[in-house]
Coordinates of C-alpha atoms in Angstrom, one line a residue:
M13 CA -172.1 88.4 -120.8
L14 CA -169.4 89.9 -118.3
T15 CA -170.3 93.3 -120.0
K16 CA -173.9 92.7 -119.1
I17 CA -172.6 91.8 -115.4
S18 CA -170.5 94.6 -115.0
A19 CA -173.6 97.1 -115.7
I20 CA -175.8 95.4 -113.4
I21 CA -173.3 95.9 -110.7
F22 CA -172.5 99.5 -111.6
I23 CA -176.1 100.0 -111.5
F24 CA -176.7 98.3 -108.5
L25 CA -173.7 100.2 -106.3
S26 CA -175.0 103.4 -108.1
F27 CA -178.3 103.1 -106.8
N28 CA -177.2 101.9 -103.2
F29 CA -174.7 104.6 -103.0
A30 CA -177.1 107.4 -104.2
A31 CA -179.5 106.2 -101.2
V32 CA -177.1 106.8 -98.5
A33 CA -175.9 110.4 -99.8
A34 CA -177.3 112.9 -97.8
T35 CA -179.2 115.7 -99.3
P36 CA -179.0 119.4 -98.4
E37 CA -182.9 118.6 -96.9
D38 CA -181.2 116.1 -94.8
A39 CA -178.7 118.3 -93.3
K40 CA -181.2 121.1 -92.9
Q41 CA -183.8 118.8 -91.1
L42 CA -180.8 117.6 -88.6
L43 CA -179.7 121.1 -87.8
N44 CA -183.4 121.9 -87.2
E45 CA -183.6 118.9 -84.8
A46 CA -180.4 120.0 -83.0
T47 CA -181.6 123.6 -82.6
S48 CA -185.1 122.6 -81.2
F49 CA -183.1 120.4 -78.9
Y50 CA -181.0 123.2 -77.7
K51 CA -183.9 125.5 -77.1
A52 CA -185.6 122.6 -75.0
N53 CA -182.6 121.7 -73.0
G54 CA -179.8 124.1 -72.9
K55 CA -175.9 124.1 -74.0
Q56 CA -174.9 121.2 -71.4
K57 CA -177.0 118.6 -72.6
T58 CA -177.3 119.6 -76.0
F59 CA -173.2 119.9 -76.7
A60 CA -173.0 116.3 -74.5
E61 CA -175.8 114.9 -77.3
I62 CA -173.7 116.5 -80.2
N63 CA -170.2 115.2 -79.0
N64 CA -171.6 111.7 -78.6
P65 CA -170.6 109.7 -81.8
D66 CA -173.9 107.3 -81.1
G67 CA -176.2 110.2 -80.7
Q68 CA -179.0 111.6 -82.3
F69 CA -177.0 114.1 -84.1
T70 CA -174.6 112.1 -86.0
R71 CA -175.9 110.1 -89.1
G72 CA -173.6 108.9 -91.4
E73 CA -171.8 111.6 -93.0
L74 CA -174.1 114.1 -91.3
Y75 CA -172.9 115.6 -88.1
I76 CA -173.8 118.9 -86.0
F77 CA -170.8 121.3 -85.2
V78 CA -171.3 124.5 -83.0
Y79 CA -169.0 127.6 -82.9
D80 CA -169.3 130.3 -80.4
S81 CA -169.2 134.1 -81.0
N82 CA -165.4 134.2 -80.9
G83 CA -165.1 131.4 -83.5
M84 CA -164.3 128.5 -81.2
V85 CA -165.5 125.2 -81.6
V86 CA -167.5 123.9 -78.8
A87 CA -169.1 120.9 -80.0
H88 CA -168.4 118.6 -83.0
G89 CA -170.2 115.6 -83.8
A90 CA -167.4 114.0 -86.0
D91 CA -164.4 114.6 -84.1
T92 CA -164.3 115.9 -80.6
T93 CA -160.7 117.0 -80.8
W94 CA -161.8 120.1 -82.9
I95 CA -163.5 121.6 -79.5
G96 CA -161.4 124.5 -78.5
V97 CA -160.1 125.5 -82.0
D98 CA -160.3 128.7 -83.3
I99 CA -162.0 128.4 -86.7
M100 CA -160.9 131.8 -88.1
S101 CA -157.6 130.6 -88.7
L102 CA -158.5 127.4 -90.5
Q103 CA -158.1 126.9 -94.3
D104 CA -159.8 124.3 -96.3
A105 CA -157.6 122.6 -99.1
N106 CA -157.7 125.1 -101.5
G107 CA -156.8 127.9 -98.9
K108 CA -160.3 129.1 -98.3
F109 CA -160.8 130.5 -94.8
F110 CA -164.2 129.4 -94.5
G111 CA -164.5 129.9 -90.8
R112 CA -164.3 133.3 -91.4
E113 CA -167.0 133.4 -93.7
I114 CA -169.3 131.3 -91.5
M115 CA -168.4 133.6 -88.5
Q116 CA -169.6 136.6 -91.0
L117 CA -173.0 135.3 -91.4
G118 CA -175.6 137.6 -90.1
E119 CA -178.5 136.6 -87.9
S120 CA -180.4 134.9 -90.5
G121 CA -177.7 132.4 -90.9
G122 CA -176.7 130.7 -94.5
E123 CA -174.5 128.6 -96.3
V124 CA -170.6 128.3 -96.8
D125 CA -169.0 126.1 -99.5
Y126 CA -165.9 124.8 -98.8
V127 CA -163.6 121.5 -99.5
W128 CA -163.3 119.3 -96.3
P129 CA -162.5 115.6 -95.6
N130 CA -165.4 113.3 -95.6
P131 CA -165.4 111.5 -92.1
L132 CA -166.9 108.3 -94.0
T133 CA -164.3 108.1 -96.9
G134 CA -161.4 110.2 -95.6
K135 CA -161.4 112.0 -98.9
V136 CA -161.3 115.7 -99.3
Q137 CA -164.6 116.7 -101.1
K138 CA -166.7 119.7 -101.6
K139 CA -169.0 120.5 -98.8
T140 CA -171.6 122.7 -98.3
S141 CA -172.5 123.7 -94.6
Y142 CA -175.8 125.1 -93.4
I143 CA -175.6 127.6 -90.6
I144 CA -178.3 128.7 -88.0
L145 CA -177.4 131.1 -85.3
I146 CA -178.8 130.8 -81.9
D147 CA -177.8 132.9 -78.7
G148 CA -174.6 134.0 -80.3
L149 CA -173.9 130.4 -81.5
R150 CA -173.4 129.0 -84.9
F151 CA -175.0 125.5 -85.1
G152 CA -173.8 123.9 -88.6
C153 CA -174.4 120.9 -90.6
G154 CA -173.1 120.2 -94.1
I155 CA -173.5 117.7 -96.9
Y156 CA -170.3 116.4 -99.2
K157 CA -170.9 116.4 -102.8
L158 CA -170.7 113.3 -104.8
G159 CA -167.6 113.4 -107.2
G160 CA -166.7 116.8 -105.7
V161 CA -163.0 116.1 -104.8
Q162 CA -161.3 119.5 -104.7

């Protein structure tokens, strides 16, 4: 009997957890919404909206971040204390200079894999960030991979 109850609880939790896990499509959609907002409203209004933790560009573990052409954080949806930080010198938990990789992406943008703390769990997880370049700015949004701790 206990085994049956344990199995039911496990299945219930698995489905509920999977339902809230962000997908690459979710991240790309949020990124497209943020860049469309930027094109319509400009830097000041866009950065204010991104930096607002209750704004439209923060959804669970998904958030938008923006780097200028020098690699400085100019907007960050998960933690505004990152604003002004130079990402060129940042390393992930495995020593990867992921900021340099982001800054080396060409005009077509792309994606970068690294490990980073999930803002919802605080755990370091594998992350893929999707990047779009507009007006010298790198807009990004990433997903945390399930079971992907370091």
